[in-house]
XYZ file of C-alpha atoms in Angstrom:
322
model
C 100.097 195.392 19.997
C 102.693 193.515 22.018
C 102.239 190.435 24.196
C 100.219 192.110 26.947
C 97.597 189.731 28.342
C 95.652 190.071 31.583
C 95.275 187.115 33.878
C 92.827 188.883 36.197
C 90.051 191.293 35.181
C 90.338 195.039 35.749
C 87.992 196.897 38.169
C 85.180 197.626 35.717
C 81.479 196.810 35.973
C 80.009 196.464 32.488
C 76.299 197.227 32.160
C 74.330 195.704 29.277
C 70.557 196.189 28.917
C 68.913 193.796 26.462
C 65.560 192.562 25.199
C 64.798 189.654 22.860
C 68.200 189.775 21.158
C 69.936 186.684 22.501
C 71.813 185.942 19.256
C 73.595 189.278 19.002
C 73.992 189.475 22.781
C 75.880 186.160 22.716
C 78.199 187.616 20.062
C 78.887 190.639 22.257
C 79.879 188.394 25.172
C 82.068 186.290 22.890
C 83.692 189.480 21.565
C 84.427 190.598 25.137
C 86.195 187.268 25.689
C 88.704 188.130 22.944
C 89.870 191.331 24.667
C 93.238 191.632 26.415
C 91.579 193.718 29.137
C 88.253 192.463 30.471
C 85.851 193.837 33.110
C 85.600 192.223 36.523
C 81.858 191.798 36.050
C 79.172 192.088 33.399
C 75.739 193.024 34.728
C 72.932 192.075 32.355
C 69.406 193.419 32.832
C 67.083 191.520 30.536
C 63.554 192.499 29.454
C 63.146 189.523 27.103
C 59.930 187.548 26.701
C 61.843 184.251 27.002
C 64.764 182.723 28.894
C 67.265 182.516 26.004
C 69.404 185.377 27.286
C 69.380 184.020 30.833
C 70.619 180.674 29.534
C 73.496 182.394 27.694
C 74.468 184.221 30.902
C 74.683 180.943 32.806
C 76.765 179.231 30.103
C 80.561 179.296 30.226
C 82.172 181.265 27.399
C 85.732 180.327 26.461
C 88.178 183.100 27.302
C 85.721 185.235 29.247
C 87.251 186.222 32.581
C 84.346 188.407 33.712
C 81.704 187.292 36.153
C 78.328 187.526 34.404
C 75.471 188.601 36.687
C 71.940 188.276 35.325
C 68.866 190.247 36.443
C 65.364 190.261 35.049
C 64.264 193.786 34.171
C 61.719 195.352 36.504
C 60.724 197.791 33.750
C 61.688 197.644 30.077
C 63.605 200.621 28.680
C 67.236 201.454 27.963
C 67.679 204.046 30.722
C 65.653 202.278 33.415
C 67.398 198.960 32.752
C 70.783 200.678 33.041
C 69.672 202.331 36.280
C 68.601 198.946 37.623
C 71.978 197.459 36.737
C 73.773 200.418 38.334
C 72.300 199.426 41.717
C 74.370 196.220 41.576
C 77.795 197.468 40.469
C 80.767 196.586 42.664
C 83.642 198.269 40.789
C 84.982 201.869 40.649
C 84.588 202.076 36.850
C 81.437 201.524 34.805
C 81.342 200.491 31.159
C 78.052 201.003 29.335
C 77.685 198.678 26.353
C 74.900 197.989 23.902
C 74.012 194.339 23.388
C 74.924 194.398 19.685
C 78.550 195.559 19.508
C 81.741 193.821 18.395
C 85.073 194.946 19.840
C 88.105 195.459 17.638
C 91.412 194.209 19.002
C 92.678 196.205 21.973
C 89.541 198.308 22.364
C 88.966 197.768 26.088
C 92.691 197.989 26.791
C 92.799 201.449 25.195
C 89.708 202.673 27.074
C 91.180 201.427 30.345
C 94.583 202.962 29.591
C 92.997 206.358 28.944
C 91.284 206.591 32.351
C 94.299 205.131 34.144
C 96.626 207.767 32.710
C 94.404 210.799 33.360
C 92.765 211.099 36.782
C 90.777 214.137 35.611
C 89.035 212.106 32.923
C 85.443 211.353 33.955
C 84.667 209.235 30.948
C 86.033 207.979 27.644
C 84.149 206.561 24.676
C 85.129 204.268 21.836
C 84.923 205.095 18.144
C 82.156 203.358 16.175
C 83.690 202.293 12.875
C 80.399 202.169 10.960
C 78.872 205.336 12.428
C 81.139 208.320 12.980
C 81.473 211.975 12.056
C 81.728 213.014 8.434
C 82.293 216.646 7.371
C 78.936 218.368 6.768
C 77.724 219.550 3.387
C 76.977 223.171 2.623
C 73.445 223.224 4.094
C 74.381 221.244 7.184
C 77.421 223.426 7.813
C 75.218 226.522 7.579
C 72.837 224.962 10.120
C 75.708 224.027 12.449
C 77.134 227.540 12.294
C 73.701 229.044 13.050
C 73.118 226.727 16.008
C 76.644 227.227 17.326
C 76.614 231.017 16.767
C 80.119 230.760 15.314
C 81.972 228.662 12.726
C 84.269 225.778 13.671
C 86.888 223.949 11.643
C 85.259 220.721 12.820
C 82.112 220.032 14.809
C 83.144 216.463 15.638
C 82.427 215.449 19.226
C 80.617 218.700 19.973
C 77.168 219.427 21.379
C 76.063 222.650 19.711
C 73.063 224.949 19.847
C 70.068 223.850 21.882
C 71.346 220.290 21.789
C 72.688 218.902 18.525
C 75.199 216.196 19.377
C 77.762 215.165 16.763
C 79.880 212.027 16.807
C 83.696 212.084 17.116
C 85.845 211.686 14.027
C 88.690 209.427 13.019
C 91.641 211.275 11.467
C 95.246 210.124 11.403
C 96.494 213.569 12.453
C 94.522 213.460 15.725
C 95.945 212.119 19.009
C 94.747 208.773 20.328
C 92.682 210.482 23.055
C 90.643 213.444 21.813
C 88.563 215.791 24.029
C 84.812 215.712 23.333
C 81.763 217.523 24.745
C 79.436 214.507 24.986
C 79.542 210.698 24.728
C 77.119 207.996 23.645
C 76.423 204.869 25.672
C 77.191 202.332 22.926
C 80.585 201.558 24.456
C 81.710 204.139 27.005
C 83.755 203.859 30.191
C 82.982 206.150 33.149
C 84.701 206.767 36.436
C 82.136 205.848 39.098
C 83.098 208.841 41.253
C 82.155 211.182 38.387
C 78.642 209.805 37.894
C 75.304 210.824 39.399
C 73.279 208.165 41.192
C 71.136 207.039 39.458
C 72.900 207.786 36.181
C 69.745 208.535 34.175
C 66.786 210.751 35.155
C 63.316 209.196 35.319
C 62.310 211.413 32.385
C 63.784 208.830 30.004
C 61.530 205.875 29.181
C 61.359 203.284 26.418
C 64.037 203.823 23.763
C 65.335 206.690 25.957
C 66.651 208.865 23.155
C 69.226 211.412 24.458
C 69.764 209.715 27.800
C 73.431 209.204 26.923
C 73.824 212.887 26.056
C 72.262 213.821 29.381
C 74.602 211.649 31.447
C 77.759 212.749 29.652
C 76.867 216.450 29.790
C 76.204 216.177 33.523
C 79.542 214.436 34.094
C 81.251 216.924 31.770
C 80.332 219.844 34.003
C 82.997 218.749 36.495
C 85.170 216.242 34.623
C 86.903 215.929 31.262
C 85.385 213.730 28.562
C 87.275 212.131 25.697
C 87.105 209.797 22.733
C 89.752 207.074 22.554
C 90.000 207.293 18.781
C 91.831 203.990 18.269
C 89.549 202.050 20.646
C 87.117 200.833 18.032
C 83.891 198.850 17.869
C 81.477 197.769 15.172
C 77.865 198.539 16.092
C 75.738 195.816 14.525
C 72.575 197.818 15.193
C 69.472 195.657 15.222
C 65.836 196.474 14.425
C 63.365 196.431 17.299
C 59.888 197.461 18.383
C 61.328 200.534 20.093
C 62.720 201.806 16.779
C 59.925 200.818 14.405
C 57.491 203.722 14.782
C 58.862 206.950 13.261
C 56.105 209.008 14.902
C 57.037 207.802 18.394
C 60.695 208.573 17.719
C 59.838 211.985 16.248
C 57.960 213.068 19.357
C 60.639 211.642 21.650
C 63.338 213.473 19.713
C 61.654 216.844 20.270
C 60.589 216.315 23.882
C 63.909 214.851 24.993
C 66.044 217.446 23.213
C 63.951 220.132 24.888
C 64.554 218.421 28.236
C 68.326 218.373 27.730
C 68.322 221.963 26.465
C 66.427 223.350 29.447
C 67.219 220.998 32.332
C 70.834 220.002 31.633
C 72.319 222.791 29.518
C 70.019 225.387 31.122
C 69.476 227.104 27.790
C 66.085 228.801 28.139
C 66.409 232.008 26.152
C 64.041 232.777 23.312
C 66.969 232.385 20.898
C 67.505 228.829 22.173
C 63.888 227.947 21.402
C 64.227 229.464 17.937
C 67.316 227.341 17.298
C 65.511 224.220 18.512
C 62.619 224.991 16.133
C 64.991 225.519 13.197
C 66.768 222.248 13.968
C 63.465 220.358 14.071
C 62.264 221.930 10.817
C 65.559 221.028 9.154
C 65.137 217.406 10.245
C 61.562 217.329 8.929
C 62.713 218.656 5.578
C 65.584 216.166 5.440
C 63.173 213.275 6.049
C 61.440 214.067 2.742
C 64.466 212.947 0.747
C 63.133 209.370 0.706
C 59.771 207.808 -0.279
C 59.450 206.333 3.226
C 59.881 209.822 4.626
C 57.002 211.147 2.542
C 54.752 208.264 3.623
C 55.537 208.811 7.305
C 55.503 212.621 7.138
C 51.846 213.259 8.191
C 52.221 211.042 11.284
C 55.655 212.477 12.091
C 54.374 216.048 11.806
C 51.408 215.238 14.049
C 53.785 213.629 16.557
C 55.899 216.798 16.615
C 52.742 218.816 17.364
C 51.877 216.432 20.196
C 55.413 216.933 21.478
C 54.928 220.705 21.464
C 51.703 220.363 23.444
C 53.452 218.094 25.952
C 56.275 220.604 26.382
C 53.824 223.487 26.825
C 51.822 221.549 29.400
C 54.893 220.991 31.565
C 56.787 224.212 30.834
C 57.148 226.614 33.802
C 55.978 230.141 32.985
C 58.401 232.690 31.611
C 61.295 232.694 29.169
C 64.640 234.420 29.414
C 65.187 237.080 26.820
C 67.964 236.476 24.335
């Protein structure tokens, strides 16, 4: 890795939304302090029920060069908290981070190097070591080919069909910076000039499933997107109220994928709706592989139906023919 060590932070505003997860949040800050490259500021928008996170933000952390700025959330929700933080950024680059990640050595340095070297790069994401692309099995590959309307050697980093987003992959034969079609918000660096303001539409509330896909696809219309394959994090994903109800997530998955399909990708043909339906049916069938899936299935199916009614109630008349 060499002896490179920054003595002043680089021009990045890190945005971290959080809620009632002070223990893991403190680990994320401590992990940032171990990085050779650190952001100029870390903007925390906190929807917690107590002051534990605020206390952490006001406590000095050894090795952390970044200025930590704390704000109480006006409204709880991943997208709205990120939008609130975005109003306070002061730097030309924006790093979205979850509150439960751990950086591997050199991660932020590699993200920063990627955007410094390529002025056409609108954003670059890290690779999540415990959650990345694996080659699909026979049934999944058949689904991917149907949604994509053509076969691919690899679907890693692609957004196919109506809106099926697949994570990037880690292979030794790939370059360090690999083009992708979408990026998550777990640990992703954007060029401020490439971003809409606000970054996330008001459609996304609560857990805000697919808000990261929406932002990256919008940026990707005019800028290049990439995965810095050797910039790695561990995502120590935590349970929470926003993830606990499978019915709520099932409805959100359908409604938000439909939103991205029609409003961002502008895919409104009958064939697009058929592909969305097939994708949803495939996911329902896959959920029945576990006892918990069978128990939740009636509520999940009802939630999908509620999602259909919501879509129909807000859908403008008329469909494009395929």
